[in-house]
CSV table of C-alpha atoms in Angstrom, one decimal:
chain,number,residue,atom,x,y,z
A,217,MET,CA,-7.3,0.8,72.9
A,218,LYS,CA,-4.6,-1.4,71.9
A,219,LEU,CA,-6.9,-4.4,72.3
A,220,SER,CA,-9.6,-3.1,69.7
A,221,ARG,CA,-6.8,-2.1,67.3
A,222,LEU,CA,-5.7,-5.8,67.2
A,223,PHE,CA,-9.1,-6.8,66.0
A,224,ARG,CA,-9.2,-4.0,63.6
A,225,GLU,CA,-6.0,-4.4,61.5
A,226,PRO,CA,-6.8,-8.0,60.6
A,227,GLU,CA,-10.2,-6.6,59.2
A,228,GLN,CA,-8.4,-3.8,56.9
A,229,ALA,CA,-5.9,-6.2,55.7
A,230,ASP,CA,-8.6,-8.7,54.8
A,231,ILE,CA,-10.8,-5.7,53.1
A,232,LEU,CA,-7.4,-4.5,51.3
A,233,LEU,CA,-7.0,-8.1,49.9
A,234,ASP,CA,-10.5,-8.3,48.6
A,235,ILE,CA,-10.2,-4.9,47.1
A,236,LYS,CA,-6.9,-5.9,45.2
A,237,ASN,CA,-8.4,-9.4,44.2
A,238,SER,CA,-11.5,-7.3,42.9
A,239,ILE,CA,-9.3,-5.0,41.1
A,240,GLN,CA,-7.5,-8.0,39.5
A,241,THR,CA,-10.6,-9.9,38.4
A,242,LEU,CA,-12.0,-6.6,37.0
A,243,SER,CA,-8.7,-6.1,35.1
A,244,GLU,CA,-9.0,-9.4,33.6
A,245,GLN,CA,-12.7,-8.8,32.5
A,246,VAL,CA,-11.6,-5.6,30.9
A,247,GLY,CA,-8.8,-7.4,29.1
A,248,ALA,CA,-11.3,-10.0,27.9
A,249,LEU,CA,-13.6,-7.3,26.7
A,250,GLN,CA,-10.8,-5.4,24.8
A,251,GLN,CA,-9.9,-8.7,22.9
A,252,LYS,CA,-13.6,-9.2,22.0
A,253,LEU,CA,-14.0,-5.6,20.8
A,254,ALA,CA,-10.6,-6.0,18.8
A,255,ARG,CA,-12.0,-9.3,17.2
A,256,ILE,CA,-15.3,-7.4,16.4
A,257,GLU,CA,-13.5,-4.3,15.0
A,258,THR,CA,-11.4,-6.5,12.8
A,259,MET,CA,-14.4,-8.5,11.6
A,260,GLU,CA,-16.2,-5.0,11.0
A,261,HIS,CA,-13.7,-3.8,8.6
A,262,GLY,CA,-14.2,-6.5,6.1
A,263,GLY,CA,-17.3,-7.8,4.8
A,264,ARG,CA,-18.5,-4.4,3.7
A,265,ALA,CA,-19.2,-4.9,0.2
A,266,THR,CA,-22.2,-4.3,-2.3
A,267,TYR,CA,-22.5,-5.1,-6.0
A,268,VAL,CA,-23.6,-1.9,-7.6
A,269,GLY,CA,-23.9,-3.2,-11.2
A,270,ASN,CA,-21.7,-2.9,-14.4
A,271,GLY,CA,-19.3,-5.3,-13.0
A,272,ARG,CA,-18.5,-3.3,-9.9
A,273,VAL,CA,-18.4,-4.0,-6.5
A,274,LEU,CA,-18.4,-1.0,-3.7
A,275,SER,CA,-16.0,-2.3,-0.7
A,276,LYS,CA,-14.7,-0.3,2.2
A,277,ALA,CA,-11.3,0.0,3.8
A,278,THR,CA,-10.8,1.1,7.5
A,279,PHE,CA,-7.6,2.9,8.4
A,280,GLN,CA,-6.7,4.2,11.8
A,281,ASP,CA,-9.3,6.8,12.5
A,282,PHE,CA,-11.0,6.9,8.9
A,283,SER,CA,-12.3,4.7,6.0
A,284,LEU,CA,-12.2,5.0,2.4
A,285,SER,CA,-14.8,3.6,-0.3
A,286,TYR,CA,-13.3,1.9,-3.3
A,287,LEU,CA,-15.2,0.4,-6.4
A,288,VAL,CA,-13.2,-2.6,-7.5
A,289,PRO,CA,-13.8,-5.3,-10.4
A,290,GLY,CA,-16.4,-7.9,-9.4
A,291,ASN,CA,-14.5,-10.5,-11.3
A,292,ASP,CA,-10.8,-9.6,-9.9
A,293,ARG,CA,-9.0,-12.6,-8.3
A,294,LEU,CA,-6.0,-10.9,-7.3
A,295,ILE,CA,-6.7,-7.9,-4.9
A,296,ALA,CA,-10.5,-7.4,-4.7
A,297,PRO,CA,-11.2,-10.6,-2.5
A,298,HIS,CA,-8.9,-10.0,0.3
A,299,LEU,CA,-10.2,-6.1,0.2
A,300,ILE,CA,-13.6,-7.1,0.4
A,301,THR,CA,-13.4,-9.9,3.2
A,302,HIS,CA,-10.8,-8.3,5.5
A,303,GLY,CA,-11.1,-4.3,4.5
A,304,GLU,CA,-7.4,-4.0,3.8
A,305,HIS,CA,-4.4,-4.2,1.1
A,306,GLU,CA,-0.9,-4.4,1.7
A,307,PRO,CA,-1.3,-2.9,5.3
A,308,GLU,CA,2.3,-2.3,6.3
A,309,ILE,CA,2.8,-0.1,3.1
A,310,ALA,CA,-0.4,1.6,4.1
A,311,GLU,CA,0.6,2.2,7.4
A,312,PHE,CA,4.0,3.5,6.3
A,313,PHE,CA,2.2,6.2,4.1
A,314,ILE,CA,0.0,7.1,7.2
A,315,SER,CA,2.9,7.4,9.5
A,316,HIS,CA,5.0,9.4,6.8
A,317,VAL,CA,2.7,11.5,4.6
A,318,THR,CA,1.9,15.0,5.6
A,319,LYS,CA,-1.0,17.2,4.9
A,320,ALA,CA,1.3,19.4,2.4
A,321,ASP,CA,3.1,16.5,0.7
A,322,HIS,CA,3.0,15.5,-3.0
A,323,CYS,CA,2.5,11.8,-4.0
A,324,VAL,CA,2.7,9.8,-7.0
A,325,ASP,CA,1.1,6.4,-7.4
A,326,ILE,CA,2.7,4.5,-10.5
A,327,GLY,CA,0.9,1.4,-11.4
A,328,ALA,CA,-1.9,2.7,-9.1
A,329,ASN,CA,-4.6,-0.1,-10.2
A,330,PHE,CA,-8.2,0.8,-9.1
A,331,GLY,CA,-6.3,3.7,-6.9
A,332,PHE,CA,-6.2,2.1,-3.3
A,333,PHE,CA,-3.2,4.1,-2.7
A,334,THR,CA,-4.0,6.9,-4.4
A,335,ALA,CA,-7.0,7.6,-2.7
A,336,LEU,CA,-5.2,6.8,0.6
A,337,MET,CA,-2.6,9.6,-0.5
A,338,GLY,CA,-5.1,12.1,-1.1
A,339,ARG,CA,-6.8,11.6,1.9
A,340,LEU,CA,-3.7,12.2,3.8
A,341,ALA,CA,-2.2,14.9,1.8
A,342,THR,CA,-5.2,17.4,2.2
A,343,GLU,CA,-3.4,20.5,1.1
A,344,GLY,CA,-0.9,18.6,-1.2
A,345,ARG,CA,-1.2,16.9,-4.5
A,346,THR,CA,-1.5,13.5,-5.4
A,347,ILE,CA,-1.4,11.8,-9.1
A,348,GLY,CA,-2.4,8.2,-9.9
A,349,VAL,CA,-1.2,6.6,-12.9
A,350,GLU,CA,-2.9,3.4,-14.3
A,351,PRO,CA,-2.4,1.9,-18.0
A,352,ASP,CA,-5.3,-0.3,-18.1
A,353,PRO,CA,-8.3,2.1,-19.3
A,354,GLU,CA,-10.9,-0.1,-17.4
A,355,THR,CA,-9.0,0.0,-14.1
A,356,PHE,CA,-8.1,3.5,-14.6
A,357,ALA,CA,-11.8,4.4,-15.0
A,358,LEU,CA,-12.2,2.9,-11.4
A,359,MET,CA,-9.5,4.7,-10.0
A,360,ARG,CA,-10.8,7.9,-11.6
A,361,ASP,CA,-14.2,7.1,-10.0
A,362,ASN,CA,-12.5,6.1,-6.6
A,363,ILE,CA,-11.2,9.8,-6.4
A,364,TYR,CA,-14.5,11.2,-6.9
A,365,ILE,CA,-16.7,8.9,-4.3
A,366,ASN,CA,-14.2,10.0,-1.6
A,367,PHE,CA,-14.4,13.8,-2.3
A,368,LEU,CA,-10.9,14.0,-3.3
A,369,GLU,CA,-11.2,15.7,-6.6
A,370,GLY,CA,-8.9,19.2,-6.6
A,371,ARG,CA,-6.1,17.4,-4.8
A,372,ALA,CA,-6.0,14.2,-6.7
A,373,GLU,CA,-5.7,13.2,-10.5
A,374,ALA,CA,-6.0,10.1,-12.2
A,375,ILE,CA,-3.9,9.5,-15.4
A,376,CYS,CA,-4.3,6.9,-18.0
A,377,GLY,CA,-0.9,5.7,-19.2
A,378,ALA,CA,2.2,3.9,-18.4
A,379,ILE,CA,5.4,4.7,-16.9
A,380,SER,CA,8.4,4.2,-19.0
A,381,ASN,CA,11.9,5.4,-20.3
A,382,GLN,CA,10.5,7.5,-22.7
A,383,ASP,CA,7.5,9.7,-23.6
A,384,GLY,CA,5.6,7.9,-26.3
A,385,SER,CA,3.8,4.7,-26.2
A,386,LEU,CA,4.2,1.1,-24.5
A,387,THR,CA,2.7,-2.2,-25.4
A,388,LEU,CA,1.1,-3.9,-22.3
A,389,HIS,CA,-0.7,-7.3,-21.9
A,390,ARG,CA,-3.9,-7.1,-19.8
A,391,ARG,CA,-4.7,-10.1,-17.5
A,392,ASP,CA,-8.5,-10.6,-17.6
A,393,THR,CA,-9.1,-11.5,-13.9
A,394,ARG,CA,-6.1,-10.1,-12.6
A,395,PRO,CA,-5.6,-6.7,-13.9
A,396,GLY,CA,-3.3,-5.6,-11.3
A,397,ASN,CA,-0.9,-7.9,-13.1
A,398,THR,CA,-1.3,-6.5,-16.6
A,399,SER,CA,2.3,-5.7,-17.7
A,400,ILE,CA,4.8,-5.9,-20.6
A,401,ILE,CA,5.2,-9.6,-19.7
A,402,VAL,CA,3.3,-12.0,-22.1
A,403,GLU,CA,2.4,-14.8,-19.9
A,404,PRO,CA,2.5,-18.2,-21.2
A,405,LEU,CA,-0.7,-19.5,-22.3
A,406,GLU,CA,-0.5,-22.8,-20.3
A,407,LYS,CA,0.2,-20.7,-17.1
A,408,LEU,CA,-3.2,-18.7,-17.9
A,409,GLU,CA,-5.2,-21.9,-18.5
A,410,ARG,CA,-3.8,-23.4,-15.3
A,411,MET,CA,-5.1,-20.4,-13.7
A,412,GLY,CA,-8.5,-20.4,-15.2
A,413,GLU,CA,-7.8,-17.3,-17.0
A,414,ALA,CA,-8.3,-16.3,-20.9
A,415,PRO,CA,-5.3,-15.3,-22.7
A,416,SER,CA,-4.1,-11.9,-22.0
A,417,VAL,CA,-5.1,-9.0,-24.5
A,418,GLU,CA,-2.5,-6.9,-26.0
A,419,PHE,CA,-3.2,-3.2,-26.2
A,420,SER,CA,-1.0,0.0,-26.5
A,421,VAL,CA,-1.3,3.0,-24.1
A,422,PRO,CA,0.6,6.5,-23.8
A,423,SER,CA,3.8,6.2,-22.0
A,424,TYR,CA,5.8,9.1,-19.9
A,425,ARG,CA,8.9,9.5,-18.0
A,426,ILE,CA,8.5,10.1,-14.4
A,427,ASP,CA,10.6,13.1,-14.9
A,428,SER,CA,7.7,14.1,-17.2
A,429,LEU,CA,5.4,14.2,-14.2
A,430,LEU,CA,7.4,17.0,-12.6
A,431,GLU,CA,5.7,19.9,-14.2
A,432,ARG,CA,2.4,18.6,-13.0
A,433,MET,CA,3.7,18.3,-9.4
A,434,SER,CA,5.2,22.0,-9.5
A,435,GLY,CA,8.5,20.1,-9.4
A,436,ARG,CA,8.0,18.6,-6.0
A,437,ILE,CA,7.6,14.8,-5.3
A,438,ASP,CA,7.9,13.7,-1.6
A,439,HIS,CA,6.3,10.2,-1.6
A,440,MET,CA,6.1,7.7,-4.7
A,441,LYS,CA,4.8,4.3,-4.9
A,442,ILE,CA,6.0,1.9,-8.0
A,443,ASP,CA,4.4,-1.0,-8.6
A,444,VAL,CA,4.7,-1.9,-12.5
A,445,GLU,CA,5.0,-5.7,-12.5
A,446,GLY,CA,8.4,-6.2,-13.6
A,447,ALA,CA,8.8,-2.8,-15.6
A,448,GLU,CA,10.7,-1.1,-12.7
A,449,PRO,CA,14.0,-0.8,-14.8
A,450,LEU,CA,11.9,1.2,-17.4
A,451,ALA,CA,10.6,3.7,-14.7
A,452,PHE,CA,13.8,4.2,-13.2
A,453,ALA,CA,15.5,5.0,-16.5
A,454,GLY,CA,13.5,8.2,-16.4
A,455,ILE,CA,13.6,9.4,-12.8
A,456,SER,CA,17.1,11.3,-12.8
A,457,GLU,CA,15.8,14.7,-12.8
A,458,THR,CA,13.1,14.0,-10.3
A,459,LEU,CA,15.6,12.7,-7.8
A,460,LYS,CA,17.9,15.9,-8.6
A,461,ALA,CA,15.1,18.0,-7.7
A,462,ASN,CA,13.5,16.0,-4.5
A,463,PRO,CA,16.9,14.8,-2.3
A,464,ASN,CA,14.3,13.7,0.4
A,465,ILE,CA,12.1,11.5,-1.8
A,466,GLN,CA,10.7,8.3,-0.3
A,467,ILE,CA,9.9,5.8,-3.0
A,468,VAL,CA,8.0,2.5,-2.1
A,469,MET,CA,8.9,-0.2,-4.8
A,470,GLU,CA,7.2,-3.7,-5.2
A,471,TRP,CA,10.4,-6.0,-5.2
A,472,ALA,CA,9.6,-9.0,-7.4
A,473,PRO,CA,12.8,-10.2,-9.1
A,474,GLY,CA,10.9,-12.8,-10.9
A,475,GLN,CA,8.7,-10.5,-12.7
A,476,ILE,CA,11.8,-8.3,-13.5
A,477,ARG,CA,13.4,-11.3,-15.0
A,478,SER,CA,10.3,-12.3,-17.0
A,479,ALA,CA,10.2,-8.8,-18.4
A,480,GLY,CA,13.7,-9.4,-19.8
A,481,PHE,CA,15.9,-7.5,-17.4
A,482,ASP,CA,18.9,-8.7,-15.9
A,483,VAL,CA,18.3,-8.2,-11.8
A,484,PRO,CA,21.6,-7.8,-10.5
A,485,GLU,CA,22.3,-5.1,-13.4
A,486,PHE,CA,18.9,-3.5,-12.1
A,487,THR,CA,20.2,-3.0,-8.7
A,488,ARG,CA,23.5,-1.8,-9.7
A,489,GLU,CA,21.5,1.2,-11.7
A,490,LEU,CA,19.7,1.7,-8.5
A,491,GLN,CA,23.0,2.6,-6.8
A,492,LYS,CA,24.5,4.7,-9.5
A,493,LEU,CA,21.1,6.7,-8.9
A,494,ASN,CA,22.3,6.7,-5.1
A,495,LEU,CA,19.1,5.1,-4.2
A,496,TYR,CA,19.6,2.6,-1.4
A,497,PRO,CA,16.8,-0.1,0.2
A,498,THR,CA,15.2,-0.1,3.6
A,499,GLY,CA,12.6,-2.8,4.7
A,500,ILE,CA,9.2,-1.8,5.7
A,501,ALA,CA,7.8,-3.4,8.7
A,502,GLN,CA,4.4,-3.4,10.8
A,503,HIS,CA,3.0,-0.1,12.0
A,504,GLY,CA,5.2,1.9,9.3
A,505,ALA,CA,8.3,1.0,10.9
A,506,THR,CA,11.5,0.3,8.9
A,507,TRP,CA,14.6,-2.0,9.2
A,508,SER,CA,17.9,-1.9,7.5
A,509,LEU,CA,18.8,-4.1,4.4
A,510,GLY,CA,21.1,-4.1,1.5
A,511,TYR,CA,20.9,-4.9,-2.2
A,512,ASP,CA,22.7,-8.2,-1.4
A,513,TYR,CA,19.6,-9.2,0.9
A,514,LEU,CA,17.3,-8.1,-2.0
A,515,LEU,CA,19.1,-10.3,-4.3
A,516,GLY,CA,18.4,-13.4,-2.3
A,517,THR,CA,15.0,-12.6,-1.7
A,518,PRO,CA,12.0,-13.7,-3.8
A,519,TYR,CA,9.4,-11.1,-3.3
A,520,MET,CA,8.6,-7.9,-1.0
A,521,SER,CA,5.5,-6.3,-1.6
A,522,GLY,CA,7.2,-2.9,-0.5
A,523,VAL,CA,10.9,-1.7,-0.4
A,524,LEU,CA,11.8,1.9,0.8
A,525,LEU,CA,14.2,3.5,-1.6
A,526,THR,CA,15.9,6.8,-0.4
A,527,LEU,CA,18.7,8.8,-1.5
A,528,GLN,CA,22.1,8.9,0.0
């Protein structure tokens, strides 16, 4: 019996070693397949676009477990190319909202463009309320239609107007092939010619204070995105009542000090005004995570697509 065991034990060890090696090989193969699937999934997200006439392209953006359809201008050279090619736009900010917006939240998208974040917020806040504010009439029409093609009517609304420090009207300058850069700034003709653009077109649009939106939102705003191409100081000059009524509000603001200066504002003074409102900045990282920063850091930073402002 002892002799037979001596012959069997090495045999069992060899079998176990073979099994271990097989498991290791299988694990490596599964890992390689996962990488290939991830690449296929990434490629699948982009490239889903169809020209539908009237200068419009129907594109697709895929998020964690759902997708949205977007009509975008066919001649846009700012946002549409990346959205069509990769199926995404400002992914860190999108992931932040996906991680933080709950179904009952009230959201406001200021400087909404064609409604990328308006539709995303509306999709997330299924029992809440979302408003997108966009001043350019042509771009506003895209946002309005994007609300409907994603079946968000009833909980999302499009407003054609500009956010400012007073209710009235505001003069803006439309960028022909970059409507997302439409702003109060008058860009030099030399710059526009260098970028292959026609001269910007001046137009006036109704203006509203952020506080004027409170009634539409039943006094509640949980999340806000502000991207107004240098006019941020005007927007925050009309937000005090909103902040008092919503101490837990989360505001994601584009940080572009060059645009703020071009719009005629002093950047350090603007940060001091934000501090007077008790708003303090936090950085937005991948997967919706945040990281600490201060106004000194912002003043030394040329651009951030999104900075989170919260009350302290």
